[in-house]
Amino acid sequence: MKAARIHQHGDATVIRIEEIARPVPASGQVLIEVAATSFNPTEVVLRSGALRDLVPVTLPLTLGWDVAGTIVELGAGVRTHTVGDQVVGWIDGAAAEFAVADAAALVTAPTAIPLADAAALPLAGSTAWQAVERARLVPGERLLVNGAGGGIGGFVVQLAKRAGAHVVATAGPRSRQAVLRSGADQIVDYTTTSLGDALDGQVDVVLNLVGLDEPRSAALAALVRPGGRIVSVTNEFETPISERVVARNDSAHLAELVALVDSGTITVEIAERHRLSALASLHRRSEAGGIRGKVVLLPVV
């Protein structure tokens, strides 16, 4: 089978599309014929080696954390799924034609959207779910989503609106319409307007989705009213009102997200679709700030 792998850390040139043996599911695992994986900017950091102390990996490594596909083989002891089931999950090694995964990490794929598009949901959707959950939003509160145009941002905006928040979102011109479709009440174009000038008073909650240096973190924190709070999925803020969320793989959360997709409460918007051979190019574009929204990769070269 074909797989996107790295044999060493480095720039995007270390990504190779290779022919490797199809994996065999161990006890408690299943083999998935991959319909799609998705691109996550965190993989750029993993590929570079910057996460080697926090997330040690064994090289060579098949990339890809999100998977949507069809189960084609069961390992011993698997009773929760059957061959032919269409599933989604947050796994390792999904950037390939086939992938193995623990059966417990997989949930039934949504039926309201194409199977390949469901690959956009696991990591970004779970991160958004856990960040909004940590924000403890009260209906009517004013929430500022910083970085709403990214892959996580669209899910955050939708989940925050579902919780009853008034959502102010930062987004550039390329992602403005997508963020509005997600339900944002107000868009602040960070390329032309300062948040301090755009906001009429302070906000109750800031949910930060982008990496910030200390001065910009302090400026964002100053926009929060006394008694408010900050939730960040990237860097920590030097303030006691801030919490940092490190997303965890939780199949129960993913199943709830799937139910929201199937009910039409949450939409999954795909910004781009590519073949697996485009992965190195996507890494370069991400490093240059050239990607918005969710990008799906089909396991063909």
C-alpha positions as a Python dict, from the first residue, in 0.01 Angstrom:
ca = {
    (1, 'M'): (0, 0, 0),
    (2, 'K'): (101, 365, -35),
    (3, 'A'): (174, 569, 279),
    (4, 'A'): (310, 916, 362),
    (5, 'R'): (608, 866, 595),
    (6, 'I'): (907, 1038, 747),
    (7, 'H'): (1236, 864, 823),
    (8, 'Q'): (1385, 1163, 1005),
    (9, 'H'): (1280, 1499, 1141),
    (10, 'G'): (1335, 1805, 925),
    (11, 'D'): (1166, 2029, 670),
    (12, 'A'): (887, 1918, 439),
    (13, 'T'): (1130, 1740, 207),
    (14, 'V'): (1151, 1452, 458),
    (15, 'I'): (794, 1346, 372),
    (16, 'R'): (795, 1051, 132),
    (17, 'I'): (513, 862, -39),
    (18, 'E'): (628, 500, -10),
    (19, 'E'): (512, 150, -85),
    (20, 'I'): (497, -45, 242),
    (21, 'A'): (333, -363, 367),
    (22, 'R'): (-33, -345, 457),
    (23, 'P'): (-64, -356, 838),
    (24, 'V'): (-227, -647, 1019),
    (25, 'P'): (-467, -576, 1307),
    (26, 'A'): (-360, -709, 1645),
    (27, 'S'): (-598, -820, 1918),
    (28, 'G'): (-854, -546, 1983),
    (29, 'Q'): (-770, -367, 1660),
    (30, 'V'): (-930, -334, 1317),
    (31, 'L'): (-794, -272, 968),
    (32, 'I'): (-947, 29, 793),
    (33, 'E'): (-953, 101, 422),
    (34, 'V'): (-893, 474, 443),
    (35, 'A'): (-1137, 703, 262),
    (36, 'A'): (-949, 1012, 379),
    (37, 'T'): (-731, 1166, 643),
    (38, 'S'): (-702, 1539, 711),
    (39, 'F'): (-421, 1787, 752),
    (40, 'N'): (-353, 1926, 1099),
    (41, 'P'): (-96, 2204, 1151),
    (42, 'T'): (35, 2029, 1464),
    (43, 'E'): (180, 1763, 1234),
    (44, 'V'): (412, 2027, 1091),
    (45, 'V'): (560, 2074, 1437),
    (46, 'L'): (580, 1697, 1487),
    (47, 'R'): (754, 1650, 1153),
    (48, 'S'): (1008, 1922, 1233),
    (49, 'G'): (1115, 1748, 1554),
    (50, 'A'): (1004, 2030, 1784),
    (51, 'L'): (771, 1790, 1968),
    (52, 'R'): (1017, 1504, 2007),
    (53, 'D'): (1045, 1549, 2384),
    (54, 'L'): (670, 1589, 2436),
    (55, 'V'): (550, 1339, 2174),
    (56, 'P'): (827, 1083, 2112),
    (57, 'V'): (779, 880, 1795),
    (58, 'T'): (942, 577, 1641),
    (59, 'L'): (1088, 639, 1295),
    (60, 'P'): (1002, 572, 1021),
    (61, 'L'): (660, 719, 1100),
    (62, 'T'): (343, 712, 892),
    (63, 'L'): (175, 1049, 928),
    (64, 'G'): (-196, 1123, 973),
    (65, 'W'): (-410, 1141, 1287),
    (66, 'D'): (-763, 1173, 1151),
    (67, 'V'): (-922, 881, 973),
    (68, 'A'): (-1250, 812, 798),
    (69, 'G'): (-1292, 480, 626),
    (70, 'T'): (-1439, 132, 612),
    (71, 'I'): (-1343, -161, 832),
    (72, 'V'): (-1213, -449, 619),
    (73, 'E'): (-1065, -682, 882),
    (74, 'L'): (-1115, -748, 1253),
    (75, 'G'): (-848, -842, 1503),
    (76, 'A'): (-913, -1101, 1772),
    (77, 'G'): (-1167, -1006, 2035),
    (78, 'V'): (-1334, -719, 1851),
    (79, 'R'): (-1708, -723, 1917),
    (80, 'T'): (-1802, -356, 1883),
    (81, 'H'): (-1755, -331, 1506),
    (82, 'T'): (-1796, -551, 1204),
    (83, 'V'): (-1648, -569, 856),
    (84, 'G'): (-1812, -309, 635),
    (85, 'D'): (-1871, -54, 912),
    (86, 'Q'): (-1790, 305, 815),
    (87, 'V'): (-1602, 471, 1098),
    (88, 'V'): (-1411, 782, 1204),
    (89, 'G'): (-1146, 825, 1468),
    (90, 'W'): (-830, 989, 1596),
    (91, 'I'): (-554, 736, 1538),
    (92, 'D'): (-191, 708, 1427),
    (93, 'G'): (-79, 636, 1072),
    (94, 'A'): (-390, 741, 878),
    (95, 'A'): (-204, 900, 585),
    (96, 'A'): (-210, 573, 392),
    (97, 'E'): (-437, 349, 190),
    (98, 'F'): (-497, 126, 493),
    (99, 'A'): (-451, 184, 867),
    (100, 'V'): (-488, -18, 1187),
    (101, 'A'): (-658, 127, 1490),
    (102, 'D'): (-782, 22, 1831),
    (103, 'A'): (-1150, -58, 1791),
    (104, 'A'): (-1229, 148, 2102),
    (105, 'A'): (-1096, 465, 1935),
    (106, 'L'): (-1346, 444, 1648),
    (107, 'V'): (-1709, 552, 1625),
    (108, 'T'): (-1969, 514, 1353),
    (109, 'A'): (-1917, 776, 1082),
    (110, 'P'): (-2183, 1040, 1022),
    (111, 'T'): (-2423, 956, 741),
    (112, 'A'): (-2524, 1315, 662),
    (113, 'I'): (-2194, 1398, 489),
    (114, 'P'): (-1959, 1213, 252),
    (115, 'L'): (-1739, 962, 433),
    (116, 'A'): (-1416, 1132, 321),
    (117, 'D'): (-1533, 1468, 460),
    (118, 'A'): (-1581, 1308, 801),
    (119, 'A'): (-1201, 1289, 830),
    (120, 'A'): (-1210, 1660, 916),
    (121, 'L'): (-1396, 1591, 1238),
    (122, 'P'): (-1193, 1386, 1493),
    (123, 'L'): (-897, 1598, 1606),
    (124, 'A'): (-1027, 1946, 1526),
    (125, 'G'): (-1379, 1871, 1644),
    (126, 'S'): (-1263, 1706, 1966),
    (127, 'T'): (-1029, 1998, 2042),
    (128, 'A'): (-1312, 2244, 1985),
    (129, 'W'): (-1552, 2040, 2199),
    (130, 'Q'): (-1312, 2025, 2493),
    (131, 'A'): (-1215, 2394, 2464),
    (132, 'V'): (-1577, 2511, 2461),
    (133, 'E'): (-1656, 2273, 2746),
    (134, 'R'): (-1369, 2422, 2949),
    (135, 'A'): (-1493, 2775, 2874),
    (136, 'R'): (-1810, 2700, 3076),
    (137, 'L'): (-2016, 2937, 2864),
    (138, 'V'): (-2338, 3083, 3001),
    (139, 'P'): (-2611, 3179, 2751),
    (140, 'G'): (-2577, 3544, 2656),
    (141, 'E'): (-2207, 3570, 2738),
    (142, 'R'): (-1982, 3749, 2492),
    (143, 'L'): (-1710, 3520, 2359),
    (144, 'L'): (-1409, 3626, 2153),
    (145, 'V'): (-1274, 3343, 1934),
    (146, 'N'): (-920, 3437, 1833),
    (147, 'G'): (-824, 3249, 1517),
    (148, 'A'): (-1170, 3140, 1406),
    (149, 'G'): (-1061, 3086, 1046),
    (150, 'G'): (-850, 2780, 1122),
    (151, 'G'): (-954, 2416, 1119),
    (152, 'I'): (-1064, 2418, 1483),
    (153, 'G'): (-1229, 2760, 1467),
    (154, 'G'): (-1535, 2666, 1264),
    (155, 'F'): (-1626, 2397, 1514),
    (156, 'V'): (-1562, 2629, 1809),
    (157, 'V'): (-1793, 2897, 1670),
    (158, 'Q'): (-2073, 2646, 1607),
    (159, 'L'): (-2043, 2483, 1948),
    (160, 'A'): (-2027, 2822, 2122),
    (161, 'K'): (-2342, 2937, 1943),
    (162, 'R'): (-2508, 2611, 2046),
    (163, 'A'): (-2417, 2702, 2405),
    (164, 'G'): (-2591, 3037, 2365),
    (165, 'A'): (-2289, 3267, 2342),
    (166, 'H'): (-2264, 3589, 2142),
    (167, 'V'): (-1959, 3514, 1928),
    (168, 'V'): (-1706, 3772, 1812),
    (169, 'A'): (-1452, 3605, 1584),
    (170, 'T'): (-1120, 3715, 1438),
    (171, 'A'): (-1073, 3609, 1076),
    (172, 'G'): (-889, 3730, 769),
    (173, 'P'): (-1053, 3804, 432),
    (174, 'R'): (-1001, 3447, 304),
    (175, 'S'): (-1196, 3288, 588),
    (176, 'R'): (-1453, 3560, 661),
    (177, 'Q'): (-1743, 3396, 478),
    (178, 'A'): (-1674, 3050, 622),
    (179, 'V'): (-1670, 3192, 976),
    (180, 'L'): (-1996, 3376, 913),
    (181, 'R'): (-2150, 3050, 786),
    (182, 'S'): (-2042, 2892, 1114),
    (183, 'G'): (-2264, 3143, 1293),
    (184, 'A'): (-2034, 3419, 1421),
    (185, 'D'): (-2222, 3732, 1523),
    (186, 'Q'): (-1934, 3969, 1450),
    (187, 'I'): (-1613, 3935, 1247),
    (188, 'V'): (-1300, 4133, 1324),
    (189, 'D'): (-1054, 4140, 1035),
    (190, 'Y'): (-723, 4109, 1220),
    (191, 'T'): (-532, 4216, 905),
    (192, 'T'): (-682, 4566, 911),
    (193, 'T'): (-839, 4627, 1252),
    (194, 'S'): (-716, 4605, 1611),
    (195, 'L'): (-937, 4416, 1852),
    (196, 'G'): (-932, 4704, 2096),
    (197, 'D'): (-1081, 4934, 1831),
    (198, 'A'): (-1335, 4679, 1706),
    (199, 'L'): (-1480, 4573, 2039),
    (200, 'D'): (-1740, 4781, 2218),
    (201, 'G'): (-1625, 4707, 2571),
    (202, 'Q'): (-1472, 4393, 2714),
    (203, 'V'): (-1572, 4031, 2660),
    (204, 'D'): (-1666, 3762, 2911),
    (205, 'V'): (-1449, 3490, 2762),
    (206, 'V'): (-1156, 3465, 2521),
    (207, 'L'): (-1100, 3134, 2345),
    (208, 'N'): (-756, 3147, 2181),
    (209, 'L'): (-667, 2917, 1892),
    (210, 'V'): (-342, 3072, 1766),
    (211, 'G'): (13, 3091, 1898),
    (212, 'L'): (90, 3428, 2055),
    (213, 'D'): (399, 3597, 2192),
    (214, 'E'): (388, 3753, 2539),
    (215, 'P'): (292, 4109, 2431),
    (216, 'R'): (3, 3985, 2218),
    (217, 'S'): (-110, 3749, 2494),
    (218, 'A'): (-115, 4038, 2739),
    (219, 'A'): (-309, 4256, 2494),
    (220, 'L'): (-568, 3981, 2445),
    (221, 'A'): (-600, 3924, 2820),
    (222, 'A'): (-670, 4295, 2868),
    (223, 'L'): (-989, 4254, 2664),
    (224, 'V'): (-1145, 4025, 2927),
    (225, 'R'): (-1373, 4179, 3186),
    (226, 'P'): (-1296, 4140, 3557),
    (227, 'G'): (-1419, 3795, 3655),
    (228, 'G'): (-1395, 3668, 3297),
    (229, 'R'): (-1177, 3385, 3172),
    (230, 'I'): (-941, 3274, 2897),
    (231, 'V'): (-913, 2930, 2740),
    (232, 'S'): (-621, 2863, 2507),
    (233, 'V'): (-543, 2557, 2296),
    (234, 'T'): (-194, 2689, 2216),
    (235, 'N'): (30, 2885, 2452),
    (236, 'E'): (-31, 2953, 2818),
    (237, 'F'): (-126, 3303, 2931),
    (238, 'E'): (50, 3459, 3230),
    (239, 'T'): (-272, 3525, 3419),
    (240, 'P'): (-468, 3327, 3677),
    (241, 'I'): (-789, 3360, 3472),
    (242, 'S'): (-640, 3146, 3194),
    (243, 'E'): (-661, 2770, 3132),
    (244, 'R'): (-475, 2578, 2863),
    (245, 'V'): (-647, 2286, 2693),
    (246, 'V'): (-442, 1996, 2561),
    (247, 'A'): (-687, 1795, 2354),
    (248, 'R'): (-735, 1432, 2446),
    (249, 'N'): (-861, 1148, 2233),
    (250, 'D'): (-1211, 1075, 2363),
    (251, 'S'): (-1438, 856, 2149),
    (252, 'A'): (-1742, 955, 2358),
    (253, 'H'): (-1692, 1321, 2262),
    (254, 'L'): (-1643, 1219, 1899),
    (255, 'A'): (-1967, 1018, 1903),
    (256, 'E'): (-2153, 1323, 2034),
    (257, 'L'): (-2004, 1535, 1756),
    (258, 'V'): (-2114, 1279, 1497),
    (259, 'A'): (-2467, 1293, 1636),
    (260, 'L'): (-2465, 1673, 1604),
    (261, 'V'): (-2349, 1644, 1244),
    (262, 'D'): (-2620, 1393, 1160),
    (263, 'S'): (-2885, 1612, 1322),
    (264, 'G'): (-2771, 1913, 1119),
    (265, 'T'): (-2666, 2106, 1431),
    (266, 'I'): (-2300, 2109, 1329),
    (267, 'T'): (-2172, 2137, 973),
    (268, 'V'): (-1837, 2012, 847),
    (269, 'E'): (-1697, 2256, 594),
    (270, 'I'): (-1405, 2141, 379),
    (271, 'A'): (-1181, 2419, 250),
    (272, 'E'): (-970, 2199, 19),
    (273, 'R'): (-941, 1839, -100),
    (274, 'H'): (-613, 1691, -224),
    (275, 'R'): (-439, 1365, -301),
    (276, 'L'): (-192, 1226, -51),
    (277, 'S'): (97, 1330, -274),
    (278, 'A'): (17, 1696, -191),
    (279, 'L'): (102, 1651, 178),
    (280, 'A'): (454, 1799, 163),
    (281, 'S'): (319, 2101, -23),
    (282, 'L'): (50, 2148, 243),
    (283, 'H'): (316, 2143, 513),
    (284, 'R'): (506, 2420, 333),
    (285, 'R'): (192, 2628, 284),
    (286, 'S'): (99, 2587, 650),
    (287, 'E'): (441, 2709, 760),
    (288, 'A'): (391, 3015, 540),
    (289, 'G'): (44, 3081, 685),
    (290, 'G'): (-127, 2985, 360),
    (291, 'I'): (-396, 2743, 480),
    (292, 'R'): (-739, 2812, 625),
    (293, 'G'): (-1007, 2574, 741),
    (294, 'K'): (-998, 2196, 712),
    (295, 'V'): (-809, 2019, 433),
    (296, 'V'): (-895, 1659, 344),
    (297, 'L'): (-643, 1419, 189),
    (298, 'L'): (-757, 1125, -19),
    (299, 'P'): (-529, 817, -7),
    (300, 'V'): (-441, 826, -377),
    (301, 'V'): (-122, 966, -526),
}
